[in-house]
Tab-separated table of C-alpha atoms in Angstrom:
chain	number	residue	atom	x	y	z
A	79	MET	CA	11.339	4.364	13.634
A	80	PHE	CA	9.660	3.207	10.602
A	81	PRO	CA	9.367	1.135	8.551
A	82	VAL	CA	8.190	-2.076	10.457
A	83	THR	CA	8.395	-5.510	9.341
A	84	LEU	CA	5.243	-7.818	9.175
A	85	GLU	CA	6.759	-11.302	10.236
A	86	GLY	CA	5.533	-14.264	8.574
A	87	THR	CA	5.259	-13.516	5.097
A	88	ALA	CA	6.327	-15.036	2.005
A	89	ALA	CA	7.324	-11.806	0.564
A	90	PRO	CA	8.711	-9.153	2.241
A	91	THR	CA	6.335	-6.757	3.820
A	92	LEU	CA	7.061	-3.388	5.465
A	93	MET	CA	4.979	-0.814	7.041
A	94	TRP	CA	4.581	2.817	7.989
A	95	ALA	CA	2.029	1.664	10.837
A	96	GLU	CA	2.580	-0.200	14.092
A	97	GLU	CA	1.430	-3.673	13.609
A	98	ARG	CA	-1.081	-3.101	16.958
A	99	SER	CA	-2.645	-0.033	15.304
A	100	ILE	CA	-3.956	-2.181	12.247
A	101	GLU	CA	-7.129	-3.683	12.856
A	102	PRO	CA	-6.858	-7.822	12.345
A	103	ALA	CA	-8.655	-7.976	9.213
A	104	ALA	CA	-6.425	-5.587	7.707
A	105	LEU	CA	-3.176	-7.405	8.616
A	106	ALA	CA	-4.854	-10.947	7.320
A	107	GLN	CA	-5.258	-9.240	3.911
A	108	LEU	CA	-1.881	-8.071	3.557
A	109	ARG	CA	-0.694	-11.551	4.688
A	110	THR	CA	-2.750	-13.044	2.293
A	111	MET	CA	-1.179	-11.366	-0.487
A	112	ALA	CA	2.214	-11.060	0.530
A	113	ASP	CA	1.729	-15.335	-0.009
A	114	LEU	CA	0.377	-14.745	-3.876
A	115	PRO	CA	3.504	-16.476	-5.719
A	116	TRP	CA	3.692	-13.558	-8.069
A	117	VAL	CA	4.415	-10.910	-5.333
A	118	HIS	CA	7.973	-9.536	-4.654
A	119	GLY	CA	7.280	-7.234	-1.902
A	120	VAL	CA	4.315	-5.230	-0.062
A	121	ARG	CA	4.799	-1.816	1.246
A	122	VAL	CA	2.279	-0.639	3.680
A	123	MET	CA	0.994	3.211	3.953
A	124	PRO	CA	0.048	4.809	7.738
A	125	ASP	CA	-3.632	5.134	6.338
A	126	VAL	CA	-3.684	1.649	6.476
A	127	HIS	CA	-7.211	-0.273	6.731
A	128	VAL	CA	-9.017	-3.168	5.078
A	129	GLY	CA	-10.161	-2.987	1.738
A	130	LYS	CA	-12.466	-5.341	-0.743
A	131	GLY	CA	-9.981	-7.686	-1.472
A	132	ALA	CA	-7.111	-6.239	-1.118
A	133	THR	CA	-5.845	-3.512	1.708
A	134	VAL	CA	-6.260	0.093	1.304
A	135	GLY	CA	-2.890	1.722	1.945
A	136	SER	CA	-1.587	-1.072	-0.103
A	137	VAL	CA	1.470	-1.127	-2.827
A	138	ILE	CA	2.171	-4.574	-4.389
A	139	ALA	CA	4.743	-5.206	-6.742
A	140	MET	CA	4.173	-8.330	-8.912
A	141	ARG	CA	6.198	-10.183	-11.306
A	142	GLN	CA	4.465	-10.636	-14.433
A	143	ALA	CA	0.832	-10.678	-13.086
A	144	VAL	CA	-1.404	-8.016	-11.454
A	145	ALA	CA	-4.274	-8.194	-8.920
A	146	PRO	CA	-7.460	-6.081	-9.586
A	147	ALA	CA	-8.670	-5.969	-6.253
A	148	ALA	CA	-5.199	-4.505	-5.514
A	149	VAL	CA	-6.170	-1.727	-7.751
A	150	GLY	CA	-9.748	-1.346	-6.581
A	151	VAL	CA	-12.956	-0.765	-8.513
A	152	ASP	CA	-12.956	2.743	-8.321
A	153	ILE	CA	-9.945	2.921	-11.041
A	154	GLY	CA	-7.884	5.723	-11.060
A	155	CYS	CA	-9.479	7.731	-8.195
A	156	GLY	CA	-7.292	10.383	-7.238
A	157	MET	CA	-6.369	14.306	-6.493
A	158	THR	CA	-6.406	17.210	-8.137
A	159	ALA	CA	-5.679	20.625	-6.413
A	160	VAL	CA	-4.677	24.456	-7.624
A	161	ARG	CA	-3.335	27.437	-6.058
A	162	THR	CA	-5.075	30.673	-6.790
A	163	ASP	CA	-3.595	34.143	-6.614
A	164	VAL	CA	-6.620	35.041	-4.107
A	165	THR	CA	-6.183	35.390	-0.244
A	166	ALA	CA	-8.693	34.669	2.436
A	167	ASP	CA	-9.318	38.558	2.397
A	168	ASP	CA	-11.002	38.552	-0.979
A	169	LEU	CA	-13.371	35.668	-0.476
A	170	PRO	CA	-16.722	36.652	-0.582
A	171	ASP	CA	-18.557	37.485	2.543
A	172	SER	CA	-20.938	34.376	2.100
A	173	LEU	CA	-18.915	31.073	1.735
A	174	ARG	CA	-22.572	29.302	1.433
A	175	SER	CA	-23.178	31.418	-1.721
A	176	LEU	CA	-19.936	29.737	-2.936
A	177	ARG	CA	-20.582	26.185	-2.072
A	178	ALA	CA	-24.023	26.982	-4.076
A	179	ARG	CA	-21.926	27.841	-6.723
A	180	ILE	CA	-19.621	24.977	-6.959
A	181	GLU	CA	-23.029	22.638	-6.356
A	182	ARG	CA	-24.303	23.911	-9.340
A	183	ALA	CA	-21.583	23.768	-11.386
A	184	VAL	CA	-20.810	19.966	-10.343
A	185	PRO	CA	-23.187	17.442	-10.115
A	186	VAL	CA	-22.649	15.183	-6.656
A	187	GLY	CA	-23.757	12.078	-5.654
A	188	PHE	CA	-25.656	9.839	-8.223
A	189	ALA	CA	-26.560	13.140	-10.311
A	190	MET	CA	-24.775	13.638	-13.523
A	191	HIS	CA	-25.020	16.882	-16.359
A	192	GLU	CA	-28.131	16.528	-18.569
A	193	ASN	CA	-26.294	16.008	-21.698
A	194	SER	CA	-22.632	15.563	-22.087
A	195	LEU	CA	-20.450	18.774	-21.691
A	196	ASP	CA	-18.839	20.425	-24.591
A	197	THR	CA	-15.124	20.070	-23.342
A	198	GLY	CA	-13.973	21.894	-26.323
A	199	ALA	CA	-15.443	24.516	-24.538
A	200	LEU	CA	-13.807	24.337	-21.411
A	201	SER	CA	-10.608	25.015	-20.417
A	202	VAL	CA	-9.495	21.541	-19.596
A	203	SER	CA	-5.963	20.659	-18.550
A	204	GLY	CA	-4.113	18.071	-16.419
A	205	ALA	CA	-2.444	14.517	-16.190
A	206	GLY	CA	-3.972	12.043	-17.941
A	207	VAL	CA	-5.712	14.307	-20.657
A	208	HIS	CA	-3.247	13.319	-23.746
A	209	LYS	CA	-5.558	13.123	-26.646
A	210	GLY	CA	-8.435	14.517	-28.104
A	211	TRP	CA	-11.727	14.145	-26.752
A	212	THR	CA	-13.251	12.618	-30.166
A	213	ARG	CA	-9.951	9.566	-29.824
A	214	PHE	CA	-11.156	9.340	-26.727
A	215	TRP	CA	-14.804	8.509	-27.172
A	216	GLN	CA	-14.446	6.188	-29.705
A	217	GLU	CA	-11.902	3.932	-27.905
A	218	PHE	CA	-15.035	3.253	-25.666
A	219	ARG	CA	-15.755	1.493	-28.180
A	220	ASP	CA	-12.649	-1.229	-27.780
A	221	LEU	CA	-13.468	-1.439	-24.023
A	222	HIS	CA	-15.406	-4.634	-22.125
A	223	PRO	CA	-18.500	-5.539	-24.060
A	224	GLY	CA	-20.827	-5.444	-20.896
A	225	VAL	CA	-20.215	-2.039	-20.953
A	226	GLN	CA	-21.074	-0.813	-24.296
A	227	SER	CA	-24.601	0.453	-23.368
A	228	ARG	CA	-22.785	2.769	-20.835
A	229	GLU	CA	-21.430	4.938	-23.300
A	230	SER	CA	-24.234	7.782	-22.777
A	231	LYS	CA	-23.973	7.459	-19.074
A	232	ALA	CA	-20.031	7.671	-18.979
A	233	MET	CA	-19.968	10.993	-20.815
A	234	LYS	CA	-22.878	12.690	-18.810
A	235	GLN	CA	-20.955	11.509	-15.908
A	236	ILE	CA	-17.427	13.427	-16.841
A	237	GLY	CA	-17.065	16.493	-14.811
A	238	THR	CA	-19.034	14.768	-11.610
A	239	LEU	CA	-17.938	14.172	-7.860
A	240	GLY	CA	-19.843	11.067	-6.866
A	241	GLY	CA	-20.657	10.314	-3.097
A	242	GLY	CA	-18.731	8.636	-0.410
A	243	ASN	CA	-15.667	9.911	0.541
A	244	HIS	CA	-15.093	12.094	-2.827
A	245	PHE	CA	-15.408	15.755	-2.317
A	246	ILE	CA	-14.334	19.354	-3.808
A	247	GLU	CA	-13.099	21.720	-1.092
A	248	VAL	CA	-11.881	25.443	-1.374
A	249	CYS	CA	-9.078	25.868	1.204
A	250	LEU	CA	-6.648	27.837	2.682
A	251	SER	CA	-2.917	27.609	3.357
A	252	ASP	CA	-0.862	28.777	6.316
A	253	ALA	CA	0.010	31.858	4.339
A	254	GLU	CA	-3.829	32.356	3.510
A	255	GLU	CA	-3.748	31.557	-0.025
A	256	VAL	CA	-7.184	30.182	-1.223
A	257	TRP	CA	-6.309	26.780	-2.906
A	258	LEU	CA	-9.560	24.660	-5.115
A	259	MET	CA	-9.145	20.876	-3.932
A	260	LEU	CA	-11.161	17.697	-5.510
A	261	HIS	CA	-11.350	14.129	-4.869
A	262	SER	CA	-13.033	11.696	-6.916
A	263	GLY	CA	-12.525	9.125	-9.643
A	264	SER	CA	-13.695	6.940	-12.662
A	265	ARG	CA	-17.592	6.981	-11.801
A	266	ASN	CA	-19.882	4.272	-12.556
A	267	ILE	CA	-17.924	2.846	-15.666
A	268	GLY	CA	-14.443	2.290	-13.918
A	269	LYS	CA	-16.878	0.628	-11.443
A	270	GLU	CA	-18.519	-1.786	-14.228
A	271	LEU	CA	-14.871	-2.485	-15.733
A	272	ALA	CA	-13.190	-3.677	-12.524
A	273	GLU	CA	-15.973	-5.775	-11.415
A	274	ARG	CA	-16.553	-7.652	-14.798
A	275	HIS	CA	-12.563	-8.193	-15.062
A	276	ILE	CA	-12.341	-9.317	-11.838
A	277	ALA	CA	-15.416	-11.886	-12.350
A	278	VAL	CA	-13.437	-13.221	-15.371
A	279	ALA	CA	-10.088	-13.592	-13.148
A	280	ARG	CA	-12.140	-15.563	-10.436
A	281	THR	CA	-12.569	-18.046	-13.379
A	282	LEU	CA	-9.416	-18.677	-14.400
A	283	GLN	CA	-7.818	-22.345	-13.887
A	284	HIS	CA	-4.490	-20.616	-11.786
A	285	ASN	CA	-7.080	-19.071	-9.512
A	286	GLN	CA	-8.669	-22.056	-8.087
A	287	ARG	CA	-6.881	-22.468	-5.344
A	288	LEU	CA	-6.363	-19.214	-3.855
A	289	VAL	CA	-7.560	-18.713	0.092
A	290	ASP	CA	-9.247	-15.580	-1.238
A	291	ARG	CA	-10.323	-15.690	-4.516
A	292	ASP	CA	-11.142	-11.588	-4.172
A	293	LEU	CA	-7.523	-11.872	-5.182
A	294	ALA	CA	-7.354	-13.247	-8.360
A	295	VAL	CA	-4.642	-12.188	-10.668
A	296	PHE	CA	-4.811	-11.956	-14.508
A	297	LEU	CA	-0.649	-13.400	-16.152
A	298	ALA	CA	1.011	-11.519	-18.479
A	299	GLY	CA	0.812	-12.591	-22.007
A	300	THR	CA	-2.574	-13.892	-21.609
A	301	PRO	CA	-5.951	-12.413	-23.761
A	302	GLU	CA	-7.331	-12.040	-19.774
A	303	MET	CA	-5.031	-9.739	-19.119
A	304	ASP	CA	-4.218	-7.514	-21.981
A	305	ALA	CA	-7.978	-7.163	-22.051
A	306	TYR	CA	-7.702	-5.732	-18.510
A	307	ARG	CA	-4.855	-3.559	-19.009
A	308	HIS	CA	-6.356	-1.792	-21.858
A	309	ASP	CA	-9.533	-1.257	-20.257
A	310	LEU	CA	-7.703	-0.172	-17.000
A	311	SER	CA	-5.645	2.296	-19.164
A	312	TRP	CA	-8.704	3.780	-20.424
A	313	ALA	CA	-10.485	4.092	-16.947
A	314	GLN	CA	-7.498	5.688	-15.340
A	315	GLU	CA	-7.608	8.486	-18.173
A	316	TYR	CA	-11.279	8.614	-17.400
A	317	ALA	CA	-10.654	9.513	-14.316
A	318	ALA	CA	-8.216	11.938	-14.712
A	319	ARG	CA	-10.615	13.564	-17.073
A	320	ASN	CA	-13.395	13.893	-14.788
A	321	ARG	CA	-11.116	15.700	-12.434
A	322	ALA	CA	-9.514	18.208	-15.201
A	323	VAL	CA	-13.320	18.643	-16.330
A	324	MET	CA	-14.530	18.939	-12.932
A	325	LEU	CA	-11.542	21.604	-11.955
A	326	ALA	CA	-12.413	23.771	-15.243
A	327	LEU	CA	-15.838	23.986	-14.064
A	328	ILE	CA	-15.007	24.932	-10.188
A	329	MET	CA	-12.412	27.308	-11.767
A	330	GLN	CA	-15.105	29.190	-13.759
A	331	ALA	CA	-17.424	29.183	-10.626
A	332	PHE	CA	-14.805	30.222	-8.461
A	333	ARG	CA	-14.226	33.394	-11.143
A	334	ASP	CA	-17.949	34.106	-11.178
A	335	ALA	CA	-18.228	34.377	-6.863
A	336	LEU	CA	-15.151	37.032	-7.462
A	337	PRO	CA	-16.432	39.199	-10.293
A	338	THR	CA	-14.467	42.583	-9.333
A	339	ARG	CA	-10.962	40.981	-9.846
A	340	PRO	CA	-9.474	38.445	-12.329
A	341	VAL	CA	-7.987	35.282	-10.880
A	342	ARG	CA	-5.310	33.663	-11.396
A	343	PHE	CA	-4.569	29.741	-11.032
A	344	ASP	CA	-1.039	27.804	-10.854
A	345	ASP	CA	-0.590	24.969	-12.781
A	346	PRO	CA	-2.891	22.077	-11.242
A	347	ILE	CA	-1.361	19.126	-9.231
A	348	SER	CA	-2.691	15.589	-10.014
A	349	CYS	CA	-2.107	12.183	-8.843
A	350	HIS	CA	-3.892	8.696	-8.651
A	351	HIS	CA	-4.142	6.553	-5.702
A	352	ASN	CA	-5.785	3.554	-7.220
A	353	TYR	CA	-3.835	2.745	-10.148
A	354	VAL	CA	-1.081	0.242	-11.937
A	355	SER	CA	2.033	1.485	-13.218
A	356	GLU	CA	4.918	-0.534	-14.834
A	357	GLU	CA	8.138	0.370	-12.590
A	358	VAL	CA	11.619	-0.516	-12.170
A	359	VAL	CA	11.382	-2.044	-8.497
A	360	ASP	CA	14.955	-3.752	-7.363
A	361	GLY	CA	16.446	-3.357	-10.618
A	362	GLU	CA	13.628	-5.623	-11.936
A	363	THR	CA	10.532	-4.280	-14.256
A	364	MET	CA	7.305	-5.259	-12.517
A	365	LEU	CA	3.922	-4.189	-12.395
A	366	VAL	CA	3.030	-1.917	-8.979
A	367	THR	CA	-0.229	-1.566	-7.733
A	368	ARG	CA	-1.202	1.125	-5.389
A	369	LYS	CA	-4.814	1.252	-3.870
A	370	GLY	CA	-5.034	4.387	-1.578
A	371	ALA	CA	-1.329	5.262	-2.234
A	372	ILE	CA	0.342	7.947	-4.551
A	373	ARG	CA	3.541	7.439	-6.344
A	374	ALA	CA	6.260	9.565	-4.288
A	375	GLY	CA	9.478	9.723	-6.644
A	376	LYS	CA	12.045	12.152	-5.706
A	377	GLY	CA	10.491	15.703	-6.551
A	378	ASP	CA	6.672	14.259	-7.211
A	379	LEU	CA	4.190	16.678	-6.242
A	380	GLY	CA	1.082	14.725	-4.405
A	381	LEU	CA	-1.866	15.327	-2.272
A	382	ILE	CA	-2.580	13.762	1.041
A	383	PRO	CA	-6.134	14.986	1.960
A	384	GLY	CA	-7.536	15.087	5.725
A	385	SER	CA	-11.339	14.433	6.432
A	386	MET	CA	-13.650	17.081	6.022
A	387	GLY	CA	-12.882	19.782	8.579
A	388	THR	CA	-8.921	18.626	9.649
A	389	GLY	CA	-7.081	19.847	6.620
A	390	SER	CA	-4.741	18.498	3.921
A	391	TYR	CA	-1.176	18.355	2.761
A	392	VAL	CA	0.874	19.155	-0.368
A	393	VAL	CA	3.610	17.174	-0.387
A	394	ARG	CA	6.739	16.382	-2.386
A	395	GLY	CA	8.246	12.891	-3.088
A	396	LEU	CA	11.562	12.256	-1.403
A	397	GLY	CA	12.250	9.159	-3.783
A	398	SER	CA	12.077	6.653	-1.097
A	399	GLU	CA	13.366	3.071	-2.856
A	400	LEU	CA	12.427	1.313	-0.073
A	401	SER	CA	8.357	2.335	-0.119
A	402	PHE	CA	8.694	1.223	-4.000
A	403	ASN	CA	8.264	5.400	-4.071
A	404	SER	CA	5.107	5.765	-2.363
A	405	ALA	CA	3.289	7.107	0.207
A	406	SER	CA	-0.178	7.535	1.858
A	407	HIS	CA	-3.420	8.760	-0.044
A	408	GLY	CA	-5.070	10.228	2.940
A	409	ALA	CA	-5.676	10.070	6.658
A	410	GLY	CA	-7.192	6.447	6.370
A	411	ARG	CA	-10.479	5.533	8.204
A	412	THR	CA	-10.623	4.022	11.524
A	413	MET	CA	-14.032	2.668	11.267
A	414	SER	CA	-16.827	1.342	8.674
A	415	ARG	CA	-19.383	3.521	7.298
A	416	THR	CA	-22.414	1.576	9.161
A	417	LYS	CA	-20.233	1.544	12.022
A	418	ALA	CA	-19.960	5.434	11.954
A	419	LYS	CA	-23.602	6.166	11.128
A	420	LYS	CA	-24.588	4.006	14.640
A	421	ARG	CA	-22.000	5.905	16.826
A	422	PHE	CA	-22.580	9.795	15.946
A	423	THR	CA	-25.125	12.246	15.897
A	424	VAL	CA	-25.574	15.111	13.570
A	425	ASP	CA	-24.658	17.484	16.681
A	426	ASP	CA	-21.819	15.728	16.820
A	427	LEU	CA	-20.912	16.484	12.725
A	428	ARG	CA	-21.671	19.931	13.470
A	429	ARG	CA	-19.178	20.262	16.221
A	430	GLN	CA	-16.433	18.223	14.363
A	431	THR	CA	-16.902	20.722	10.830
A	432	SER	CA	-17.292	23.933	13.123
A	433	GLY	CA	-16.004	26.723	10.675
A	434	VAL	CA	-16.524	24.743	7.328
A	435	GLU	CA	-19.178	25.517	5.063
A	436	SER	CA	-20.381	22.452	4.211
A	437	ARG	CA	-23.851	19.817	4.470
A	438	LYS	CA	-24.278	18.852	8.174
A	439	ASP	CA	-27.137	16.430	7.959
A	440	ALA	CA	-27.212	12.714	8.415
A	441	GLY	CA	-26.486	12.000	5.006
A	442	VAL	CA	-22.787	12.664	5.574
A	443	ILE	CA	-22.451	11.364	9.203
A	444	ASP	CA	-20.500	8.315	7.618
A	445	GLU	CA	-17.875	11.086	6.631
A	446	ILE	CA	-17.370	12.376	10.015
A	447	PRO	CA	-13.500	13.431	10.977
A	448	ALA	CA	-13.771	10.964	13.893
A	449	ALA	CA	-14.476	8.139	11.497
A	450	TYR	CA	-10.742	8.944	10.024
A	451	LYS	CA	-7.241	8.671	11.480
A	452	ASP	CA	-5.342	12.014	12.647
A	453	ILE	CA	-3.957	13.147	9.487
A	454	GLU	CA	-1.134	15.028	11.645
A	455	GLN	CA	-0.095	11.336	13.058
A	456	VAL	CA	-0.450	10.018	9.599
A	457	ILE	CA	2.249	12.840	7.852
A	458	ASP	CA	4.575	12.157	10.491
A	459	ALA	CA	4.546	8.616	10.439
A	460	GLN	CA	5.565	9.149	6.489
A	461	ALA	CA	8.504	11.990	6.952
A	462	ASP	CA	10.989	9.704	5.023
A	463	LEU	CA	8.565	9.487	2.089
A	464	VAL	CA	7.782	12.985	1.503
A	465	GLU	CA	8.029	16.670	2.480
A	466	VAL	CA	5.328	19.156	3.199
A	467	VAL	CA	5.096	21.421	0.685
A	468	ALA	CA	2.136	23.221	2.147
A	469	HIS	CA	-0.505	22.395	4.951
A	470	LEU	CA	-3.856	23.172	3.939
A	471	ARG	CA	-7.415	23.835	6.131
A	472	GLN	CA	-11.096	23.543	4.587
A	473	VAL	CA	-13.231	26.681	4.673
A	474	VAL	CA	-15.782	24.800	1.899
A	475	CYS	CA	-16.458	21.102	1.661
A	476	VAL	CA	-18.825	20.239	-0.848
A	477	LYS	CA	-19.750	16.361	-0.884
A	478	GLY	CA	-22.525	13.948	-2.565
């Protein structure tokens, strides 16, 4: 059944979604992107929906160029999860108290730590933590001059969740194993870097005649491209470190909730879903952007979450070259946050998140499950891209 071809585009565009199921604005974005002269091909995931400049759920291979909007403003946003040796029967009687412990450990929404954390005292591991913390922060001074005053804030935001669709969850597998899972990105510093570089790209001469200047690109071999890729790489690592620190804090909170027994954790699974990678596509080295998509090379472990209360999946990539070795990053929205707030009530939220210890107030109505696609259908649509390793259902969900 999939993929299907989006007709009328300059670069081949293959979709793991029916054209009739995709909103017109998203289709227009896909066509505009595919018509850029630097684009080799576009791949569209089943969670596709309209985004700022470039479509969420898109994978774009470009020759000697990159569009910052095709990465997104939350550079390096992604997922981390870890399986514990705890089962459902071992969980404390009060999941509300467990949620409270996690919320005390990890600031959410606009909140941050009062002081930067002593990361050396935490057991921090995970993808993206490749160098010492001192060296990592020293590199802050090499970022875009416009963010130099943000260093203190960025340090205090390491190990914080943020808001929107970011979350921390305690989940159960079908075998009743307890998993810890979280979704977050590069916080305000990644957003500022992205917006500043997009503003620079819009001024470049080769972008002046674009149909949508939100799709402005940087070209290889230019100082603007070098500066963007430098800052992009740092922000992607910041996002990975943010998740690794949060995971360490959550693991300790989880241990504290089970004082009568030791808790063991597997190695964490971690994946970006807003990022750039240099990869070989159709025999040629290209820059591949994934915005709302994960890498699903053969054997790659990945995480595809649903909305709060609907379950998530641990998957293993099948290495589909047709999809540029990619898969979806989640369920994908079916309506805007504004529309969801107008359509649904707190009572609707309570019904749809029944059985999940979570916020059930007006502040998170825009995250109601009905505002998202059916995660089961999203997984079924990409059966040729990933195989399911584990199905998880949430019992605790923390949101900002």
